[in-house]
XYZ file of C-alpha atoms in Angstrom:
498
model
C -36.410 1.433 8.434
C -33.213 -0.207 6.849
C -32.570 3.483 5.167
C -32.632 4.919 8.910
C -30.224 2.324 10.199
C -27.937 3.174 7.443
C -27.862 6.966 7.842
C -27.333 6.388 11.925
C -24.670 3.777 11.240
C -23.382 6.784 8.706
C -23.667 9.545 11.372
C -21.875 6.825 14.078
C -19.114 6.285 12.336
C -18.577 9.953 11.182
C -18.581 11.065 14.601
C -15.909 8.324 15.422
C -13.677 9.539 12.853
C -14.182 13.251 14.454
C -12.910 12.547 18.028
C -10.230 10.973 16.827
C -9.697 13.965 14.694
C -8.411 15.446 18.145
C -5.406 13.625 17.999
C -3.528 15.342 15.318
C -1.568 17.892 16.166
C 1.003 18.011 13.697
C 1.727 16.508 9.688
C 2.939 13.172 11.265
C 0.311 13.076 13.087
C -2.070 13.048 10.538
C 0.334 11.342 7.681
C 1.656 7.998 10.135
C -0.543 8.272 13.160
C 2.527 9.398 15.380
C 3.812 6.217 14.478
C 1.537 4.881 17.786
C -0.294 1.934 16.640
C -1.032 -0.918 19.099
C -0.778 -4.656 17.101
C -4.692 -5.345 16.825
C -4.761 -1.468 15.477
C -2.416 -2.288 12.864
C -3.787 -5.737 11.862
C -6.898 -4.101 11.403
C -5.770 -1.394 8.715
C -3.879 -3.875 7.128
C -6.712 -6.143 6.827
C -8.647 -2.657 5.793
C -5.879 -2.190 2.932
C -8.173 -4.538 0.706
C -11.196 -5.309 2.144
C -13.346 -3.024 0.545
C -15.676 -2.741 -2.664
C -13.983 -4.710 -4.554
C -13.749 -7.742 -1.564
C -17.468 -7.699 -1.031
C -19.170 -6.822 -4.679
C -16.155 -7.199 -7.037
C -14.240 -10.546 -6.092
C -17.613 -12.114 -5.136
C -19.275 -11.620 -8.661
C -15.745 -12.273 -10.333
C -16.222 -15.780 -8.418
C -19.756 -16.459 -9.468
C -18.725 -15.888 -12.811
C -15.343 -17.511 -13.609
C -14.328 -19.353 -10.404
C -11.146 -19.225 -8.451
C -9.101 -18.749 -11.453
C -10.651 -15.305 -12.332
C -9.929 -14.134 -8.613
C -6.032 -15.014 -8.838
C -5.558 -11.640 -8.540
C -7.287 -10.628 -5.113
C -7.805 -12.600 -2.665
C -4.314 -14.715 -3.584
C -2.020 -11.817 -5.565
C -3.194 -9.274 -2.770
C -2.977 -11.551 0.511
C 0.790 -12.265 -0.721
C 1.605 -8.783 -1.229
C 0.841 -7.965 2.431
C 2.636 -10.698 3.421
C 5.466 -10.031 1.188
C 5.373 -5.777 2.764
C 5.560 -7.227 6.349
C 8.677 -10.157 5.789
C 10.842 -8.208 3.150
C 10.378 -4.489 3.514
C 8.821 -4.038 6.457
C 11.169 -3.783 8.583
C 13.789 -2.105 6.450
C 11.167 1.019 5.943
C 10.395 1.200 8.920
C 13.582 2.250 10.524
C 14.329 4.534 8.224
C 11.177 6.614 10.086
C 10.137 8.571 6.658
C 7.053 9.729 6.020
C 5.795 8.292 2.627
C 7.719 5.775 0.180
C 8.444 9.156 -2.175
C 10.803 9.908 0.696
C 12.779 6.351 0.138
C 13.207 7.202 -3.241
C 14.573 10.733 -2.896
C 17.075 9.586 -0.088
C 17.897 6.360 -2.739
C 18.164 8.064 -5.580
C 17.406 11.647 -6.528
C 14.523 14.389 -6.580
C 13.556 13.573 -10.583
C 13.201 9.176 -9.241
C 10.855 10.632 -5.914
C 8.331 12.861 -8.399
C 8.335 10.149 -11.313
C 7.612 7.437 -8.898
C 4.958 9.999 -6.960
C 3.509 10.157 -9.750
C 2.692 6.792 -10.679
C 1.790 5.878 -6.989
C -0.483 8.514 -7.129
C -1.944 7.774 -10.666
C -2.482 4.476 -9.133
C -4.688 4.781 -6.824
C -7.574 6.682 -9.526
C -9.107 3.728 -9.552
C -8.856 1.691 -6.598
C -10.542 4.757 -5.160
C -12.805 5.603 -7.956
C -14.151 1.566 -7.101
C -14.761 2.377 -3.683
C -16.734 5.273 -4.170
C -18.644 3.504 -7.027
C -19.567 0.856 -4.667
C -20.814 3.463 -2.470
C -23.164 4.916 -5.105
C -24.213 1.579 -5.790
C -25.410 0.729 -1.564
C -27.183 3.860 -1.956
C -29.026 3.175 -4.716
C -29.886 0.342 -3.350
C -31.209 1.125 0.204
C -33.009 3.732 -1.183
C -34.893 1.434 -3.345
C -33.548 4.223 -6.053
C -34.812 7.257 -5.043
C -31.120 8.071 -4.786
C -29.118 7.438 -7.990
C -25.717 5.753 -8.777
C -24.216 9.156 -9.193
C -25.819 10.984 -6.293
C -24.968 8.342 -3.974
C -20.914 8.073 -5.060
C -20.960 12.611 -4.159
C -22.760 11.680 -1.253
C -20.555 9.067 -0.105
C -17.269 10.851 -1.679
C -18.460 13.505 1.185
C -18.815 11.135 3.941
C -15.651 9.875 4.068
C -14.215 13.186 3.254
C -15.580 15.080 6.135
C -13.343 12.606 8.586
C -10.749 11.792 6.754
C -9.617 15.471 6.079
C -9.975 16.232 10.000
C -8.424 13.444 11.270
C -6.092 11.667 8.874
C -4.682 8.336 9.978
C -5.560 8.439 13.267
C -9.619 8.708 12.601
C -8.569 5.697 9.358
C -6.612 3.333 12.367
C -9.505 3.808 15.044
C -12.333 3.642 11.842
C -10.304 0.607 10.701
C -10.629 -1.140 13.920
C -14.320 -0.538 14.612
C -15.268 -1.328 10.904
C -13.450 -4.394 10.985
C -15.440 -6.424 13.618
C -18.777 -4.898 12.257
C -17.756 -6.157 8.869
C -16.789 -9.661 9.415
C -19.586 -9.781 12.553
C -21.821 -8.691 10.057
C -20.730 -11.182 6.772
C -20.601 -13.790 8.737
C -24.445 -13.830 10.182
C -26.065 -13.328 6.692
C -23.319 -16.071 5.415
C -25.169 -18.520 8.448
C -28.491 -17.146 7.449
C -28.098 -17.838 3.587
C -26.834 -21.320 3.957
C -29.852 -22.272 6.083
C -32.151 -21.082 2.598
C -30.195 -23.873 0.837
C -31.012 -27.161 1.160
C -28.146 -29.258 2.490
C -26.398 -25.926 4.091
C -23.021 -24.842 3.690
C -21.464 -28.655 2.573
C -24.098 -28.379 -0.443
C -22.698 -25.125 -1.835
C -19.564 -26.104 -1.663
C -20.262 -28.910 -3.329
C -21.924 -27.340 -6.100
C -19.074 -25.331 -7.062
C -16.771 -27.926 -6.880
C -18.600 -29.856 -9.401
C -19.611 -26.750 -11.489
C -15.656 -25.929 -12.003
C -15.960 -23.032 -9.276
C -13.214 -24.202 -7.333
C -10.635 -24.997 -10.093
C -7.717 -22.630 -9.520
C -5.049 -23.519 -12.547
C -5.555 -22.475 -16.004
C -6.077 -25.569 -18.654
C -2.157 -26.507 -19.599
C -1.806 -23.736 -22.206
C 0.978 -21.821 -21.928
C -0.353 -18.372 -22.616
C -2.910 -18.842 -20.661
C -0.887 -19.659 -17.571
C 1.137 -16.183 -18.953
C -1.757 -14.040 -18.519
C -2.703 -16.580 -15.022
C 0.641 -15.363 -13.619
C 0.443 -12.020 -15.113
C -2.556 -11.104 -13.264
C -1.457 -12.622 -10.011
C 2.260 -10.716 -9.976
C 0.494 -7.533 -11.203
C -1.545 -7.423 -7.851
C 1.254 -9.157 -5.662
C 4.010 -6.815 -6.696
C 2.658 -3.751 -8.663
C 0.585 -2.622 -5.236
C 3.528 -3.263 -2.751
C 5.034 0.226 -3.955
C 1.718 1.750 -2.079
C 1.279 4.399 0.361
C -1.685 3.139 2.275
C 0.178 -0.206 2.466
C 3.306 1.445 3.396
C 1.141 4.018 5.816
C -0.077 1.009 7.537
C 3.267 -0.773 8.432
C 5.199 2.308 9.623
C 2.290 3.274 11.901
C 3.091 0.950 14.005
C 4.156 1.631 17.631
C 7.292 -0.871 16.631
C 9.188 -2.583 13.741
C 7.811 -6.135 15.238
C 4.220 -5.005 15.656
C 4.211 -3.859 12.070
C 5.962 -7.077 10.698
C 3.236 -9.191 13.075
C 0.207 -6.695 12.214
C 1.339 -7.390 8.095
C 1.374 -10.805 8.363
C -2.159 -11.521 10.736
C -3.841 -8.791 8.997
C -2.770 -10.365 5.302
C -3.766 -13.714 6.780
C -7.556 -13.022 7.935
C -7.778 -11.133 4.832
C -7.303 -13.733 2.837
C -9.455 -16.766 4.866
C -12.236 -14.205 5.469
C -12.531 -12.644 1.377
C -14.066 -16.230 0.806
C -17.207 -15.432 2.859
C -18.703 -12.817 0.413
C -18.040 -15.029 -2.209
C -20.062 -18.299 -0.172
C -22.773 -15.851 -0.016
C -22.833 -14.594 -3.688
C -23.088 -18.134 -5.052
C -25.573 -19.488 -2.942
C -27.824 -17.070 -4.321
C -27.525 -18.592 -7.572
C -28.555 -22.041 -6.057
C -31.898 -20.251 -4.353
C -32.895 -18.150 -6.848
C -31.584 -19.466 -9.772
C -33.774 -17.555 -12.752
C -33.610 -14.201 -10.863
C -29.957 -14.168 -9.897
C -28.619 -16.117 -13.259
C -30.558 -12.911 -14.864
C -28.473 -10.584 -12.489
C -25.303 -12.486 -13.726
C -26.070 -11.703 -17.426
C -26.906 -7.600 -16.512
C -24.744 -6.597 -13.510
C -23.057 -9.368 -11.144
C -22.189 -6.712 -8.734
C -25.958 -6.892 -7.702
C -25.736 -10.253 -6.631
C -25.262 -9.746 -3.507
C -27.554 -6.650 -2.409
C -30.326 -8.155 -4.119
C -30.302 -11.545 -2.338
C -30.189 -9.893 0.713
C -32.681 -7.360 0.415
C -35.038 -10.284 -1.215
C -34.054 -13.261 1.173
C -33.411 -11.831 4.711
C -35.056 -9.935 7.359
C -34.698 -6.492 7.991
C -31.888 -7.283 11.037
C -29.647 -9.081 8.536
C -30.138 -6.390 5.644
C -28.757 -3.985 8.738
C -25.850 -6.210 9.746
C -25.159 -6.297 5.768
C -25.171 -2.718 4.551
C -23.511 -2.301 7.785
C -21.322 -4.770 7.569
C -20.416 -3.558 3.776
C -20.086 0.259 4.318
C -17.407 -0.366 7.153
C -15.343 -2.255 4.536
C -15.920 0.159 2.090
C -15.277 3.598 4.355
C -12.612 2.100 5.994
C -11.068 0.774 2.789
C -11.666 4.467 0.617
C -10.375 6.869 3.347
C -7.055 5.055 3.965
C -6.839 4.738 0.010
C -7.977 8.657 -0.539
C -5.136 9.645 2.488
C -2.277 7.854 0.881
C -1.820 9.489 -2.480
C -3.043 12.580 -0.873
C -0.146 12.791 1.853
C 2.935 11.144 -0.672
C 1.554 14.095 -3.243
C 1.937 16.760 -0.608
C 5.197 15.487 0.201
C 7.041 14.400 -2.939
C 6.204 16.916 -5.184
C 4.597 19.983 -3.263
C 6.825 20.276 -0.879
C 9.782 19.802 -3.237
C 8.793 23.300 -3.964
C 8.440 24.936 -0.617
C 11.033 22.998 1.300
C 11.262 26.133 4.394
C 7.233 25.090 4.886
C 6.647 24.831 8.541
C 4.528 22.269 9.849
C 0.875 23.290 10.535
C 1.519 24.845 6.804
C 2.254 21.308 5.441
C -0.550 19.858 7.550
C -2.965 22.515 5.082
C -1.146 21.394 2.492
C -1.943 17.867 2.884
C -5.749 18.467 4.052
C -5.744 20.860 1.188
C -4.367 18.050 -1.424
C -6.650 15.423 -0.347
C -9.797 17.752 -1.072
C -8.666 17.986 -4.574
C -7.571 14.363 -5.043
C -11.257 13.370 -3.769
C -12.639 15.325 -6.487
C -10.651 14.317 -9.014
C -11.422 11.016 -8.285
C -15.216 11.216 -8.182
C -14.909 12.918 -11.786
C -13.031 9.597 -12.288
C -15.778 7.453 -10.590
C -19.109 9.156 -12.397
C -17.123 8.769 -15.871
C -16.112 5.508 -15.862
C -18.157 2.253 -16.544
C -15.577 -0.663 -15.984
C -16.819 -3.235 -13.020
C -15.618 -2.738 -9.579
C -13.078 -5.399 -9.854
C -11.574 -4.230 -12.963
C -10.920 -1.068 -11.490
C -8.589 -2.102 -8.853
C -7.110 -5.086 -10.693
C -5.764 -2.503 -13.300
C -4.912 0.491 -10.607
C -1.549 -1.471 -10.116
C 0.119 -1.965 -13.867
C 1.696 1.338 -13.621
C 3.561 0.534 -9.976
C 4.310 -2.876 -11.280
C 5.768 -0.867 -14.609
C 7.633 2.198 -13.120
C 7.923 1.420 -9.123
C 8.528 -1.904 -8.009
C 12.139 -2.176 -9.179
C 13.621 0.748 -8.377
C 12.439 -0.236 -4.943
C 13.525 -3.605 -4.440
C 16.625 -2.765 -6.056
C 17.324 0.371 -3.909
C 16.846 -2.003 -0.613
C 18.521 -4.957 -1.663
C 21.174 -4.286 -4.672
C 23.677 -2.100 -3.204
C 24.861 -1.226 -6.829
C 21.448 -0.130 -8.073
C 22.198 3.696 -9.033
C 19.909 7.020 -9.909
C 20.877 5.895 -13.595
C 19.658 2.573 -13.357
C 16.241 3.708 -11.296
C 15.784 6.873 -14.325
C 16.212 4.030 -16.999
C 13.994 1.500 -14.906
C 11.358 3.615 -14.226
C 11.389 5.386 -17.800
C 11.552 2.534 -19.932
C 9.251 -0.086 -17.701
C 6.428 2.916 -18.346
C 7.086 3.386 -21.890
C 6.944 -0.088 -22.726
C 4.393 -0.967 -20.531
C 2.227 2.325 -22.391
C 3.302 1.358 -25.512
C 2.467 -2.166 -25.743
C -0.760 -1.594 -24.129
C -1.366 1.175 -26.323
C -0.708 -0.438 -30.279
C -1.179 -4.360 -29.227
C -3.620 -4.144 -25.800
C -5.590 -7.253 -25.306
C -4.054 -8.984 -28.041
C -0.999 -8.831 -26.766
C 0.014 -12.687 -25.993
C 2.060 -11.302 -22.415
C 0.494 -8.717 -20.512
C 1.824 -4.994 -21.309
C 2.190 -5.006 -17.445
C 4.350 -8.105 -17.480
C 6.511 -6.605 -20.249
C 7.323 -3.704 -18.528
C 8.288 -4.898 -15.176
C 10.712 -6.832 -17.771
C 12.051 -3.961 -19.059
C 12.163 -2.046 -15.452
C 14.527 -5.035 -14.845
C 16.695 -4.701 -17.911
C 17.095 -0.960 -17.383
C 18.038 -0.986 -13.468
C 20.784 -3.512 -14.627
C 21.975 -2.235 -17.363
C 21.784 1.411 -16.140
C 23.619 0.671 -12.902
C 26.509 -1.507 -14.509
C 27.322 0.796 -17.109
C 29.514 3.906 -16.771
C 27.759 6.303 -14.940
C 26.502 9.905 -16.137
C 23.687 10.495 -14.118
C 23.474 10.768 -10.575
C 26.997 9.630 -9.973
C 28.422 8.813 -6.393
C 31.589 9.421 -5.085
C 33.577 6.320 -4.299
C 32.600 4.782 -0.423
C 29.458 6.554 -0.142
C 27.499 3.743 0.772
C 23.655 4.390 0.173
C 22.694 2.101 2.793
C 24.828 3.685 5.054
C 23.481 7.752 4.251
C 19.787 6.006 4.669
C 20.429 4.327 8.063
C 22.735 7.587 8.665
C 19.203 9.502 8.087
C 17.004 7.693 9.860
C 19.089 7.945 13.154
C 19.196 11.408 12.737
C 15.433 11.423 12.363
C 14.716 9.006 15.247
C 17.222 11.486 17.398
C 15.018 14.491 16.342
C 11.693 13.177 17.451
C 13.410 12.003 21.026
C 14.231 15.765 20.939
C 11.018 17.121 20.000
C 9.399 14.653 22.466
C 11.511 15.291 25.204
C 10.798 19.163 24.765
């Protein structure tokens, strides 16, 4: 019965993503949503960025296991880069009315800064995807009481969320988003009442027990490396994914520049409050089972939370769950397989074919997302890191070669095409080599060390005499961007108009 719920949840929500498929008429369309999104639209997707696999099996098992320090990274590094997105650049991208972030860096800088950076975005996202379609193969396996393996379930899933996504882009992600969302947290938040009734003394006595197990320690013991690699982790998440297309995707869909500065902020906020609930869940199933789930802990924690529920609920919860769970995770892999997708198509394809008409580039991007799904399921059946490792390493190489030439390109008028080659060449190969020769060992993190040496080289490369890249005296790169994205705005009024 519960494996008949899932596949008409699964045939509801594909059918959703279809007729809004009939939205997209053109590569903007599918890329930005027509730049159309109401508010609660938009602080849905943004609370979709990062509520996914890694939200409901990964931070939850990272909790039972090592507390509130061991989750620095997401929910606290990844709630902060949303909010950071929305305040800071928000705004500033937006107006510029660009496509993907590749774009920024082209207009910025140069053509070699867009395909470098590209490239690392899209590198990126291997396995913050790869985790979401690992999850996938993991609630299939599960439901199916394994008649359906790991493997089978991450094609089958991969396929899902490929059939809609490749039809309908951001529009079928936005309206997906929205829907998903209030099954999600409607869903989480009955089998969070139902599991604190199993335990005597209800919610207060969970919390309790963590509190005096350690759970809910946040700081690091007063060691200074540790509070390194504490910090480390939390920056690499809080910075490293704010050079992202799906984050970026999010913001400038937005019908305005205020609705996608509010939707950032409210989306980042409920993110945050609500990424506690799986966690509430996971360790009171360690207070009501404690052999069977302790056993879990030692073998794989991102059972946890299936297995309580499937063991300890009736069959309406286990619906609301897997339902509740595959929204997150749907909504959360078809934004994240869209972004690198579209910013590849557009950085580095089109770079090549720059008289492609539109419908062309709209094949192009449907035709680059195909591949990128594949390549990331090769990713997903070949790799055996946890869920939440995944996506807390997916970000080292933004926070490396990314981050800083885009801060600096917004804020530091003097930041050059030198200064963003030398950032973005020698924050990578530092980054590579010290996690390369020194890895774990390594008393900073490699990822630390080469946003360090991003830093270094957009100084240094800017201040000194110029030979790459070099402007003419007055040219004003804030002024040819702004110049740019009038000229944009004027030719969409146009195109409307006609």
């Amino acid at each position: 019965m519960l494996l008949w719920f899932v596949i008409l949840y699964l045939m509801v929500s594909v059918g959703i993503g279809l007729l809004a498929a009939t939205r997209v008429h053109n590569a903007k369309d599918f890329a930005v949503a027509g730049r159309s999104l109401p508010l609660p639209v938009v602080m849905a997707t943004v609370f979709a960025t990062w509520f996914g696999a890694e939200a409901v099996f990964g931070v939850s098992a990272t909790f039972v296991k090592d507390g509130l320090t061991g989750v620095v990274a997401d929910p606290f590094g990844s709630s902060m880069c949303l909010v950071i997105a929305g305040i800071i650049f928000s705004r500033y991208l937006y107006k510029l009315n660009i496509i993907t972030l590749g774009d920024f860096y082209r207009m910025r800088y140069n053509r070699t800064v867009e395909v470098i950076t590209t490239v690392c975005i899209v590198l990126s996202y291997l396995g913050w995807v790869a985790a979401q379609i690992k999850a996938l193969g993991l609630i299939f396996f599960v439901v199916t009481d394994g008649a359906v393996s790991q493997n089978a379930g991450m094609i089958l899933g991969a396929a899902i969320v490929l059939t809609y996504t490749v039809f309908g882009g951001m529009f079928s992600v936005a309206i997906l988003d929205f829907v998903q969302m209030a099954v999600s947290m409607g869903g989480l938040l009955f089998i969070a009442w139902t599991v604190s009734g199993k335990v005597g003394g209800g919610a207060t006595a969970v919390i309790n027990h963590a509190a005096a197990a350690g759970k809910l320690d946040f700081f690091p013991p007063p060691d200074p490396w540790l509070w390194v690699t504490f910090l480390g982790t939390w920056i690499t998440m809080m910075l490293g994914s704010i050079p992202q297309q799906d984050v970026f995707q999010r913001i400038t869909s937005a019908k305005t520049a205020n609705i996608a500065l509010a939707g950032s902020i409210l989306g980042a906020s409920i993110y945050f409050c609500f990424t506690f609930v799986p966690m509430f869940i996971a360790y009171s199933a360690t207070l009501i089972d404690p052999t069977l789930f302790n056993d879990l802990l030692a073998k794989d924690t991102q059972l946890v939370l299936p297995t309580l529920v499937l063991q300890h609920t009736p069959l309406f919860a286990q619906v609301l769950f897997f339902g509740a769970v595959l929204s997150a995770i749907m909504s959360c892999s078809s934004a994240t397989l869209l972004a690198p997708s579209v910013t590849f198509a557009e950085n580095v394809v089109r770079g090549f074919y720059p008289n492609m008409g539109d419908h062309q580039f709209l094949r192009v991007m449907r035709g680059c997302l195909i591949v990128f799904t594949c390549i990331v399921l090769g990713f997903a059946l070949k790799s055996e890191s946890s869920i939440f490792k995944m996506v807390e390493n997916a970000y080292k190489v933004t926070l490396a070669g990314a981050f800083v030439p885009l801060a600096a390109g917004i804020f530091w008028h003097r930041a050059t095409t030198q200064g963003a080659l030398a950032s973005t060449f020698g924050g990578l190969i530092s980054w590579v080599l010290v996690e390369v020769l020194i890895g774990e060992a390594s008393p900073v993190p490699p990822q630390l060390i080469g946003l360090g040496v991003s830093a270094l080289g957009m100084l240094a490369g800017s201040l000194l005499p110029q030979w790459v890249g070099h402007r003419l005296p007055g040219h004003d790169p804030h002024a040819i961007l702004h110049h740019h994205a009038a000229a944009q705005t004027h030719h969409a009024e146009s195109e409307h108009k006609h």
